[in-house]
Short mmCIF file of C-alpha atoms in Angstrom, two decimals:
data_model
loop_
_atom_site.label_atom_id
_atom_site.label_comp_id
_atom_site.label_asym_id
_atom_site.label_seq_id
_atom_site.Cartn_x
_atom_site.Cartn_y
_atom_site.Cartn_z
CA MET A 253 -17.36 -41.47 -19.71
CA SER A 254 -15.53 -38.49 -21.25
CA ASP A 255 -12.00 -38.62 -22.58
CA ILE A 256 -11.05 -35.48 -20.61
CA PRO A 257 -8.26 -36.29 -18.12
CA ASP A 258 -9.29 -36.09 -14.47
CA THR A 259 -5.94 -35.13 -12.98
CA PRO A 260 -5.92 -31.36 -13.70
CA PHE A 261 -9.45 -31.02 -12.33
CA ASN A 262 -8.57 -33.07 -9.24
CA VAL A 263 -5.53 -30.90 -8.54
CA VAL A 264 -7.27 -27.55 -9.11
CA TYR A 265 -10.60 -28.34 -7.46
CA LEU A 266 -9.10 -30.08 -4.44
CA GLY A 267 -6.46 -27.37 -4.09
CA ILE A 268 -8.92 -24.47 -4.15
CA GLY A 269 -11.43 -26.40 -2.06
CA THR A 270 -8.88 -27.26 0.62
CA VAL A 271 -7.67 -23.66 0.93
CA ALA A 272 -11.26 -22.39 1.04
CA VAL A 273 -12.17 -24.96 3.71
CA ALA A 274 -9.22 -23.74 5.80
CA VAL A 275 -10.40 -20.14 5.45
CA ALA A 276 -13.94 -21.20 6.36
CA VAL A 277 -12.68 -23.00 9.48
CA LEU A 278 -10.81 -19.87 10.56
CA LYS A 279 -13.92 -17.74 10.02
CA LEU A 280 -16.04 -20.20 12.01
CA ARG A 281 -13.43 -20.16 14.76
CA ALA A 282 -13.51 -16.36 14.80
CA TRP A 283 -17.31 -16.46 14.99
CA TYR A 284 -17.18 -18.96 17.86
CA ARG A 285 -14.85 -16.65 19.79
CA ASP A 286 -16.78 -13.47 19.03
CA PRO A 287 -20.30 -14.44 17.87
CA SER A 288 -22.02 -12.11 15.43
CA PRO A 289 -24.70 -12.93 12.84
CA GLY A 290 -22.81 -11.17 10.05
CA LEU A 291 -19.58 -13.08 10.66
CA LEU A 292 -21.54 -16.34 10.69
CA VAL A 293 -22.99 -15.45 7.26
CA VAL A 294 -19.45 -14.82 5.99
CA ALA A 295 -18.25 -18.17 7.35
CA LEU A 296 -21.15 -20.12 5.82
CA THR A 297 -20.81 -18.23 2.52
CA ILE A 298 -17.24 -19.54 2.28
CA THR A 299 -18.03 -23.03 3.59
CA ALA A 300 -20.69 -23.91 1.00
CA PRO A 301 -18.60 -23.36 -2.16
CA ALA A 302 -15.48 -24.73 -0.46
CA LEU A 303 -17.19 -28.09 0.02
CA ALA A 304 -18.66 -27.84 -3.49
CA PHE A 305 -15.18 -27.54 -5.02
CA VAL A 306 -13.96 -30.53 -3.03
CA VAL A 307 -16.95 -32.64 -4.13
CA ALA A 308 -16.53 -31.48 -7.76
CA SER A 309 -13.13 -33.14 -8.01
CA PRO A 310 -13.67 -36.22 -10.20
CA VAL A 311 -12.12 -38.57 -7.64
CA LEU A 312 -14.59 -37.61 -4.89
CA TYR A 313 -17.43 -37.16 -7.37
CA ARG A 314 -17.17 -40.81 -8.35
CA LEU A 315 -16.75 -41.97 -4.75
CA ILE A 316 -20.00 -40.25 -3.78
CA ASP A 317 -21.84 -41.76 -6.73
CA ARG A 318 -20.57 -45.22 -5.84
CA ALA A 319 -21.54 -44.82 -2.19
CA ALA A 320 -25.04 -43.60 -3.11
CA HIS A 321 -25.49 -46.12 -5.93
CA ARG A 322 -26.70 -43.29 -8.16
CA GLY A 323 -24.74 -41.76 -10.99
CA ASN A 324 -24.12 -37.99 -11.06
CA LEU A 325 -25.67 -37.42 -7.63
CA ALA A 326 -22.55 -35.45 -6.74
CA THR A 327 -23.56 -32.86 -9.35
CA LEU A 328 -26.60 -32.00 -7.23
CA PHE A 329 -24.40 -31.56 -4.15
CA VAL A 330 -21.94 -29.36 -6.05
CA TYR A 331 -24.61 -27.10 -7.51
CA LEU A 332 -26.48 -26.85 -4.21
CA GLY A 333 -23.19 -25.85 -2.57
CA ILE A 334 -22.67 -23.07 -5.11
CA THR A 335 -26.31 -22.04 -4.63
CA GLY A 336 -25.53 -21.82 -0.92
CA PHE A 337 -22.75 -19.39 -1.82
CA SER A 338 -25.22 -17.44 -3.96
CA ALA A 339 -27.62 -17.16 -1.03
CA GLY A 340 -24.84 -16.07 1.30
CA ALA A 341 -23.48 -13.55 -1.21
CA VAL A 342 -26.89 -11.95 -1.67
CA ALA A 343 -27.28 -11.81 2.12
CA LEU A 344 -23.89 -10.15 2.50
CA ALA A 345 -24.80 -7.63 -0.18
CA ARG A 346 -27.67 -6.54 2.08
CA ILE A 347 -25.69 -6.73 5.33
CA TRP A 348 -22.71 -4.64 4.29
CA THR A 349 -23.83 -1.07 4.78
CA PRO A 350 -21.77 1.91 3.58
CA PRO A 351 -18.57 2.11 5.65
CA LYS A 352 -19.20 5.77 6.56
CA ASP A 353 -22.14 4.58 8.69
CA ARG A 354 -20.18 2.26 10.93
CA PRO A 355 -16.67 1.82 12.36
CA ASP A 356 -14.28 -0.34 10.34
CA GLU A 357 -14.11 -3.01 13.04
CA GLY A 358 -17.90 -3.35 12.90
CA ILE A 359 -18.10 -4.26 9.26
CA TRP A 360 -19.94 -7.52 9.91
CA ASP A 361 -22.40 -6.09 12.43
CA ALA A 362 -23.79 -2.99 10.77
CA ALA A 363 -27.08 -4.59 9.64
CA THR A 364 -30.32 -3.14 10.97
CA THR A 365 -33.63 -4.86 11.66
CA VAL A 366 -34.85 -3.80 8.22
CA THR A 367 -31.71 -5.24 6.67
CA TRP A 368 -32.20 -8.60 8.36
CA ARG A 369 -35.80 -8.66 7.15
CA GLN A 370 -34.53 -8.20 3.60
CA VAL A 371 -31.92 -10.91 4.16
CA ARG A 372 -34.54 -13.41 5.33
CA LYS A 373 -36.70 -12.73 2.26
CA ARG A 374 -33.79 -13.35 -0.10
CA LEU A 375 -32.73 -16.48 1.76
CA ALA A 376 -36.29 -17.77 1.44
CA VAL A 377 -36.11 -17.24 -2.33
CA PHE A 378 -32.87 -19.21 -2.55
CA ALA A 379 -34.27 -21.94 -0.30
CA ALA A 380 -37.17 -22.31 -2.75
CA LEU A 381 -34.67 -22.29 -5.62
CA ALA A 382 -32.66 -25.08 -4.00
CA ALA A 383 -35.83 -27.13 -3.44
CA ALA A 384 -36.88 -26.69 -7.07
CA MET A 385 -33.41 -27.66 -8.29
CA THR A 386 -33.48 -30.80 -6.16
CA VAL A 387 -36.87 -31.89 -7.51
CA LEU A 388 -35.86 -31.21 -11.13
CA PHE A 389 -32.60 -33.12 -10.75
CA LEU A 390 -34.08 -36.16 -9.03
CA THR A 391 -36.91 -36.44 -11.57
CA GLY A 392 -34.76 -35.64 -14.60
CA GLY A 393 -33.29 -39.12 -14.98
CA ALA A 394 -29.71 -37.88 -15.34
CA HIS A 395 -28.04 -40.73 -13.50
CA ARG A 396 -26.53 -42.55 -16.46
CA PRO A 397 -23.87 -42.21 -17.88
CA GLU A 398 -21.68 -40.82 -15.11
CA THR A 399 -20.23 -37.52 -16.33
CA PRO A 400 -18.30 -35.60 -13.66
CA LEU A 401 -16.87 -33.15 -16.22
CA THR A 402 -19.47 -33.01 -19.02
CA PHE A 403 -22.77 -33.26 -17.15
CA ASP A 404 -24.19 -29.93 -18.36
CA THR A 405 -23.79 -30.51 -22.08
CA THR A 406 -24.54 -34.23 -21.89
CA PHE A 407 -27.97 -33.76 -20.30
CA ALA A 408 -28.92 -30.32 -21.66
CA THR A 409 -31.36 -31.97 -24.06
CA SER A 410 -33.46 -33.15 -21.11
CA GLY A 411 -36.09 -30.52 -20.34
CA LEU A 412 -36.04 -31.08 -16.58
CA ILE A 413 -32.25 -31.07 -16.36
CA ALA A 414 -32.03 -28.01 -18.62
CA ALA A 415 -34.40 -26.20 -16.25
CA PHE A 416 -32.28 -27.37 -13.31
CA LEU A 417 -29.13 -25.97 -14.95
CA VAL A 418 -30.70 -22.66 -15.94
CA LEU A 419 -32.09 -22.07 -12.43
CA TYR A 420 -28.68 -22.78 -10.95
CA GLN A 421 -26.83 -20.47 -13.34
CA ALA A 422 -29.42 -17.70 -12.99
CA GLY A 423 -29.17 -17.69 -9.20
CA PHE A 424 -25.39 -17.83 -9.32
CA GLY A 425 -25.11 -15.05 -11.89
CA PHE A 426 -27.48 -12.77 -9.98
CA ALA A 427 -25.51 -13.30 -6.76
CA LEU A 428 -22.18 -12.58 -8.45
CA ILE A 429 -23.43 -9.32 -9.94
CA ASP A 430 -25.03 -8.30 -6.65
CA ILE A 431 -22.01 -8.96 -4.42
CA GLY A 432 -19.61 -7.53 -7.02
CA ARG A 433 -21.62 -4.31 -7.27
CA VAL A 434 -21.83 -3.85 -3.51
CA CYS A 435 -18.15 -4.65 -2.92
CA LEU A 436 -17.01 -2.17 -5.56
CA GLY A 437 -19.11 0.53 -3.90
CA HIS A 438 -17.72 -0.28 -0.46
CA ALA A 439 -14.12 -0.43 -1.66
CA ALA A 440 -14.42 3.05 -3.16
CA ARG A 441 -15.37 4.48 0.28
CA LEU A 442 -12.77 2.68 2.38
CA PRO A 443 -9.27 4.00 3.11
CA GLU A 444 -6.36 2.11 1.60
CA GLY A 445 -5.56 -1.02 3.59
CA PRO A 446 -6.15 -4.79 3.89
CA LEU A 447 -9.94 -4.46 4.21
CA ARG A 448 -10.21 -2.41 1.03
CA ARG A 449 -7.91 -4.79 -0.86
CA GLY A 450 -9.89 -7.80 0.35
CA ILE A 451 -13.23 -6.33 -0.74
CA ARG A 452 -11.76 -5.43 -4.12
CA LEU A 453 -10.56 -9.01 -4.57
CA ILE A 454 -14.07 -10.28 -3.81
CA ALA A 455 -15.50 -7.89 -6.41
CA LEU A 456 -12.89 -8.89 -9.00
CA GLY A 457 -13.51 -12.58 -8.29
CA ALA A 458 -17.24 -12.07 -8.77
CA VAL A 459 -16.67 -10.39 -12.14
CA VAL A 460 -14.31 -13.15 -13.26
CA ALA A 461 -16.73 -15.87 -12.15
CA CYS A 462 -19.42 -14.28 -14.33
CA GLY A 463 -17.37 -15.60 -17.25
CA TYR A 464 -18.13 -19.11 -15.98
CA VAL A 465 -21.86 -18.36 -16.01
CA LEU A 466 -21.74 -17.00 -19.57
CA CYS A 467 -19.72 -19.94 -20.85
CA LYS A 468 -22.05 -22.45 -19.24
CA LEU A 469 -25.22 -20.76 -20.49
CA VAL A 470 -23.92 -20.65 -24.07
CA ALA A 471 -22.78 -24.27 -23.90
CA ILE A 472 -26.08 -25.46 -22.39
CA THR A 473 -28.20 -23.50 -24.88
CA THR A 474 -26.28 -24.73 -27.91
CA ALA A 475 -26.24 -28.33 -26.65
CA ALA A 476 -29.99 -28.21 -26.06
CA ALA A 477 -30.45 -26.91 -29.61
CA GLY A 478 -28.37 -29.75 -31.02
CA VAL A 479 -25.42 -27.55 -31.99
CA THR A 480 -22.06 -29.27 -31.56
CA GLY A 481 -18.55 -27.92 -31.09
CA THR A 482 -19.18 -25.73 -28.06
CA ASP A 483 -18.49 -28.31 -25.33
CA TRP A 484 -15.12 -26.65 -24.65
CA LEU A 485 -16.93 -23.65 -23.22
CA SER A 486 -18.35 -25.89 -20.50
CA THR A 487 -15.42 -28.24 -19.95
CA ALA A 488 -12.40 -25.97 -20.47
CA LEU A 489 -12.97 -22.21 -20.49
CA GLY A 490 -15.83 -22.16 -17.98
CA PRO A 491 -13.91 -24.06 -15.28
CA VAL A 492 -10.95 -21.69 -15.74
CA PHE A 493 -13.19 -18.71 -14.99
CA ALA A 494 -14.74 -20.60 -12.04
CA ALA A 495 -11.38 -21.60 -10.53
CA LEU A 496 -9.85 -18.14 -10.94
CA GLY A 497 -12.96 -16.42 -9.58
CA ALA A 498 -13.11 -18.77 -6.60
CA ALA A 499 -9.41 -18.21 -5.86
CA LEU A 500 -9.86 -14.43 -5.93
CA ILE A 501 -12.98 -14.49 -3.76
CA THR A 502 -11.33 -16.81 -1.24
CA ALA A 503 -8.28 -14.54 -1.13
CA GLY A 504 -10.58 -11.55 -0.65
CA PHE A 505 -12.27 -13.11 2.35
CA ALA A 506 -8.94 -14.26 3.80
CA SER A 507 -6.93 -11.09 3.14
CA PRO A 508 -8.15 -8.84 6.02
CA ALA A 509 -7.93 -11.65 8.58
CA SER A 510 -4.50 -12.67 7.30
CA ALA A 511 -3.27 -9.07 7.54
CA ALA A 512 -4.64 -8.77 11.08
CA TRP A 513 -2.94 -12.05 12.09
CA THR A 514 0.35 -10.89 10.58
CA ARG A 515 0.11 -7.57 12.41
CA ARG A 516 -0.62 -9.29 15.74
CA ARG A 517 2.32 -11.66 15.30
CA ARG A 518 4.62 -8.80 14.31
CA ASP A 519 3.54 -6.77 17.35
CA TYR A 520 3.94 -9.76 19.67
CA GLN A 521 7.51 -10.33 18.54
CA ALA A 522 8.35 -6.61 18.43
CA LEU A 523 7.36 -6.23 22.10
CA ARG A 524 9.80 -8.91 23.28
CA PRO A 525 12.80 -6.59 24.02
CA LEU A 526 10.59 -4.27 26.04
CA TRP A 527 9.00 -7.22 27.86
CA ASP A 528 12.49 -8.49 28.75
CA VAL A 529 13.20 -5.16 30.48
CA ALA A 530 9.95 -5.47 32.45
CA TYR A 531 10.67 -9.09 33.35
CA LEU A 532 14.16 -8.28 34.63
CA ALA A 533 12.67 -5.50 36.75
CA ASP A 534 10.40 -7.96 38.54
CA GLU A 535 9.98 -11.58 37.46
CA ARG A 536 6.79 -11.88 39.48
CA LEU A 537 4.98 -9.64 36.97
CA ALA A 538 5.07 -12.32 34.25
CA LEU A 539 2.63 -15.20 34.06
CA GLU A 540 5.40 -17.49 32.80
CA ALA A 541 9.14 -17.52 32.20
CA PRO A 542 10.56 -15.93 29.03
CA PRO A 543 9.86 -18.16 26.01
CA SER A 544 12.81 -19.49 24.06
CA ALA A 545 13.73 -18.05 20.68
CA TRP A 546 12.16 -21.05 18.93
CA THR A 547 8.98 -20.82 20.97
CA GLU A 548 8.77 -17.16 20.00
CA ARG A 549 9.22 -17.96 16.30
CA LEU A 550 6.66 -20.76 16.42
CA ALA A 551 3.96 -18.68 18.11
CA PHE A 552 1.06 -18.91 15.66
CA ARG A 553 -1.99 -19.36 17.88
CA ASP A 554 -3.76 -17.12 20.41
CA LEU A 555 -1.69 -14.16 19.28
CA GLU A 556 -4.24 -11.57 20.36
CA TRP A 557 -4.29 -12.96 23.89
CA ARG A 558 -0.50 -13.35 24.00
CA THR A 559 0.10 -9.81 22.73
CA ALA A 560 -2.44 -8.27 25.08
CA ARG A 561 -0.93 -10.12 28.04
CA ARG A 562 2.57 -9.04 27.02
CA GLY A 563 1.38 -5.42 26.87
CA LEU A 564 -0.14 -5.61 30.35
CA GLU A 565 3.02 -7.10 31.82
CA ILE A 566 5.08 -4.35 30.16
CA ARG A 567 2.82 -1.72 31.72
CA ASP A 568 3.25 -3.35 35.13
CA GLY A 569 7.01 -3.36 34.61
CA GLN A 570 6.95 0.30 33.65
CA LEU A 571 5.18 1.15 36.89
CA THR A 572 7.71 -0.97 38.82
CA LEU A 573 10.62 0.92 37.24
CA ARG A 574 9.10 4.37 37.73
CA PRO A 575 10.93 5.07 41.05
CA TRP A 576 14.26 4.61 39.23
CA VAL A 577 13.47 6.84 36.25
CA ASP A 578 16.01 9.68 36.14
CA PRO A 579 14.57 13.11 35.26
CA ALA A 580 17.92 13.89 33.64
CA VAL A 581 17.35 11.04 31.17
CA VAL A 582 13.85 12.35 30.42
CA SER A 583 15.26 15.81 29.72
CA ALA A 584 18.10 14.42 27.59
CA ALA A 585 15.71 12.26 25.56
CA THR A 586 13.41 15.23 25.04
CA GLU A 587 16.34 17.29 23.77
CA VAL A 588 17.49 14.52 21.40
CA ALA A 589 13.94 14.04 20.09
CA ASP A 590 13.56 17.78 19.43
CA ARG A 591 16.91 17.91 17.70
CA ALA A 592 15.98 14.92 15.50
CA GLY A 593 12.63 16.50 14.57
CA LEU A 594 10.57 13.52 15.72
CA ASP A 595 6.80 13.69 15.62
CA GLU A 596 4.76 13.46 18.82
CA ALA A 597 4.37 9.67 18.77
CA ASP A 598 8.06 8.94 18.12
CA ARG A 599 9.09 11.64 20.58
CA ALA A 600 7.05 9.98 23.35
CA ALA A 601 8.42 6.55 22.41
CA LEU A 602 12.03 7.73 22.55
CA ILE A 603 11.53 9.37 25.95
CA VAL A 604 9.94 6.22 27.41
CA ALA A 605 12.54 3.88 25.87
CA ALA A 606 15.49 5.91 27.18
CA SER A 607 13.87 6.33 30.59
CA LEU A 608 13.15 2.61 31.01
CA ARG A 609 16.63 1.61 29.91
CA GLY A 610 18.14 4.08 32.37
CA ALA A 611 15.79 2.91 35.14
CA ALA A 612 16.58 -0.75 34.51
CA ASP A 613 20.31 -0.01 34.69
CA ALA A 614 19.83 1.97 37.91
CA LEU A 615 17.85 -0.86 39.50
CA SER A 616 20.38 -3.47 38.46
CA VAL A 617 23.29 -1.63 40.13
CA GLY A 618 21.31 -1.14 43.33
CA ARG A 619 20.57 2.58 43.29
CA PRO A 620 17.87 3.60 45.77
CA PRO A 621 14.43 4.49 44.42
CA ARG A 622 13.36 8.10 44.20
CA PRO A 623 10.66 9.42 46.54
CA ARG A 624 7.21 9.57 45.01
CA GLU A 625 7.28 13.37 44.78
CA ASP A 626 10.51 13.24 42.74
CA GLN A 627 9.38 10.57 40.28
CA ALA A 628 9.14 11.66 36.65
CA SER A 629 5.90 11.19 34.71
CA LEU A 630 6.36 9.48 31.36
CA PRO A 631 4.24 10.06 28.25
CA GLY A 632 1.90 7.37 26.96
CA LEU A 633 0.53 6.10 30.27
CA ASP A 634 -2.83 7.69 29.50
CA ALA A 635 -3.00 6.32 25.94
CA GLU A 636 -6.35 4.97 24.78
CA PRO A 637 -6.53 1.14 24.51
CA ALA A 638 -6.67 1.38 20.71
CA GLY A 639 -3.40 3.33 20.61
CA GLU A 640 -1.60 1.77 23.55
CA ARG A 641 -0.24 -1.21 21.64
CA ALA A 642 1.09 0.97 18.84
CA HIS A 643 2.81 3.16 21.44
CA LEU A 644 4.43 0.19 23.18
CA VAL A 645 5.61 -1.25 19.85
CA ARG A 646 7.24 2.11 19.07
CA VAL A 647 8.90 2.13 22.50
CA ALA A 648 10.23 -1.39 21.91
CA ARG A 649 11.71 -0.37 18.57
CA TYR A 650 13.40 2.66 20.10
CA LEU A 651 14.76 0.66 23.02
CA ASN A 652 18.08 -0.11 21.30
CA ALA A 653 17.99 2.65 18.70
CA PRO A 654 20.98 5.00 18.23
CA LEU A 655 18.92 7.99 19.40
CA THR A 656 18.22 6.22 22.68
CA GLY A 657 21.92 5.57 23.21
CA GLU A 658 22.60 9.22 22.41
CA ALA A 659 20.06 10.35 25.00
CA LEU A 660 21.56 8.11 27.71
CA ALA A 661 25.06 9.32 26.88
CA LEU A 662 23.90 12.95 27.05
CA ALA A 663 22.27 12.33 30.45
CA ALA A 664 25.39 10.63 31.77
CA ALA A 665 27.58 13.52 30.62
CA ALA A 666 25.33 16.01 32.39
CA THR A 667 25.68 14.30 35.79
#
């Protein structure tokens, strides 16, 4: 047993592993909702090393060894988990085609038949590598003493275990270089945004994790040659590179999804004032009563569905209010927008916001609806689905803006 304290390794490995497992669960959930082979590869590529980090924590390492009645068996599980990441990373390097050849939202599904053939060949190589590692480990006799933190240097003098370690590091190093190279190339072609930042983090994490491979190879080689004094490369510096690289790669995989979730939640909450106008116009349009302020703040799940439903109900409310839209308000809002120098998107949003506020007020005081031939047509009704949500969010933000109040005041003064 080594005299290296377990606590720091337990904290770091369990911490990174737990976060990575959470990211993997979210990716698997996303794949379950919208199945695609590429997204499944991403999910499994995160899952394998996430479980490896959890198992590598000394507390679980020893529990597994006790349960199996075989010392250091957890090392095999850890290294096979990282080899699973290597296989997934090499597969992703083949799957991710240049962004110019596919839409951004199709990043996981751009692989062709030829690409999948290449992926299967590389996965077969890593499957053979994993089998060879398993045989070498089980026949290497490295079950005593139990060394959760110093296994590599302790058993490097065993030929079979040394071969096991070199195969593992070689596969891991190759995968890191491959995925890092591909991600750097992709990031250079993408526009600035969460996807580009996430891919850059994956590339940076791969480069950092290469430091772990170098430290381990030097430590294993010197230990096998009988040279002492280099254990710290394996037990101290190497794990630092591994932990930092894993944290960066996990953040890279999580970053685009996290940004998308944040955007959906922001849009959902931003649409609330506009939805309230639609609900007051006709309560029957809504699937349920207005949520309380706390319910709104605590909305973390099913945000895409909630936001889409809110948008549809707003559109229904807009159509309900159309007979009460005053052309004078439309004209006044157009004049205010021109005077303020708004661009086309903000101009349309201001016109709609002022018109809906005026229509809601007219309906509430009991004014009669306008005949169909006198009803004003509002901008944005023909917006493409991809731009409709952005338009409605803009309308919601203009609903209580000073320019909207100015437009309503101008319309009232003109009548």
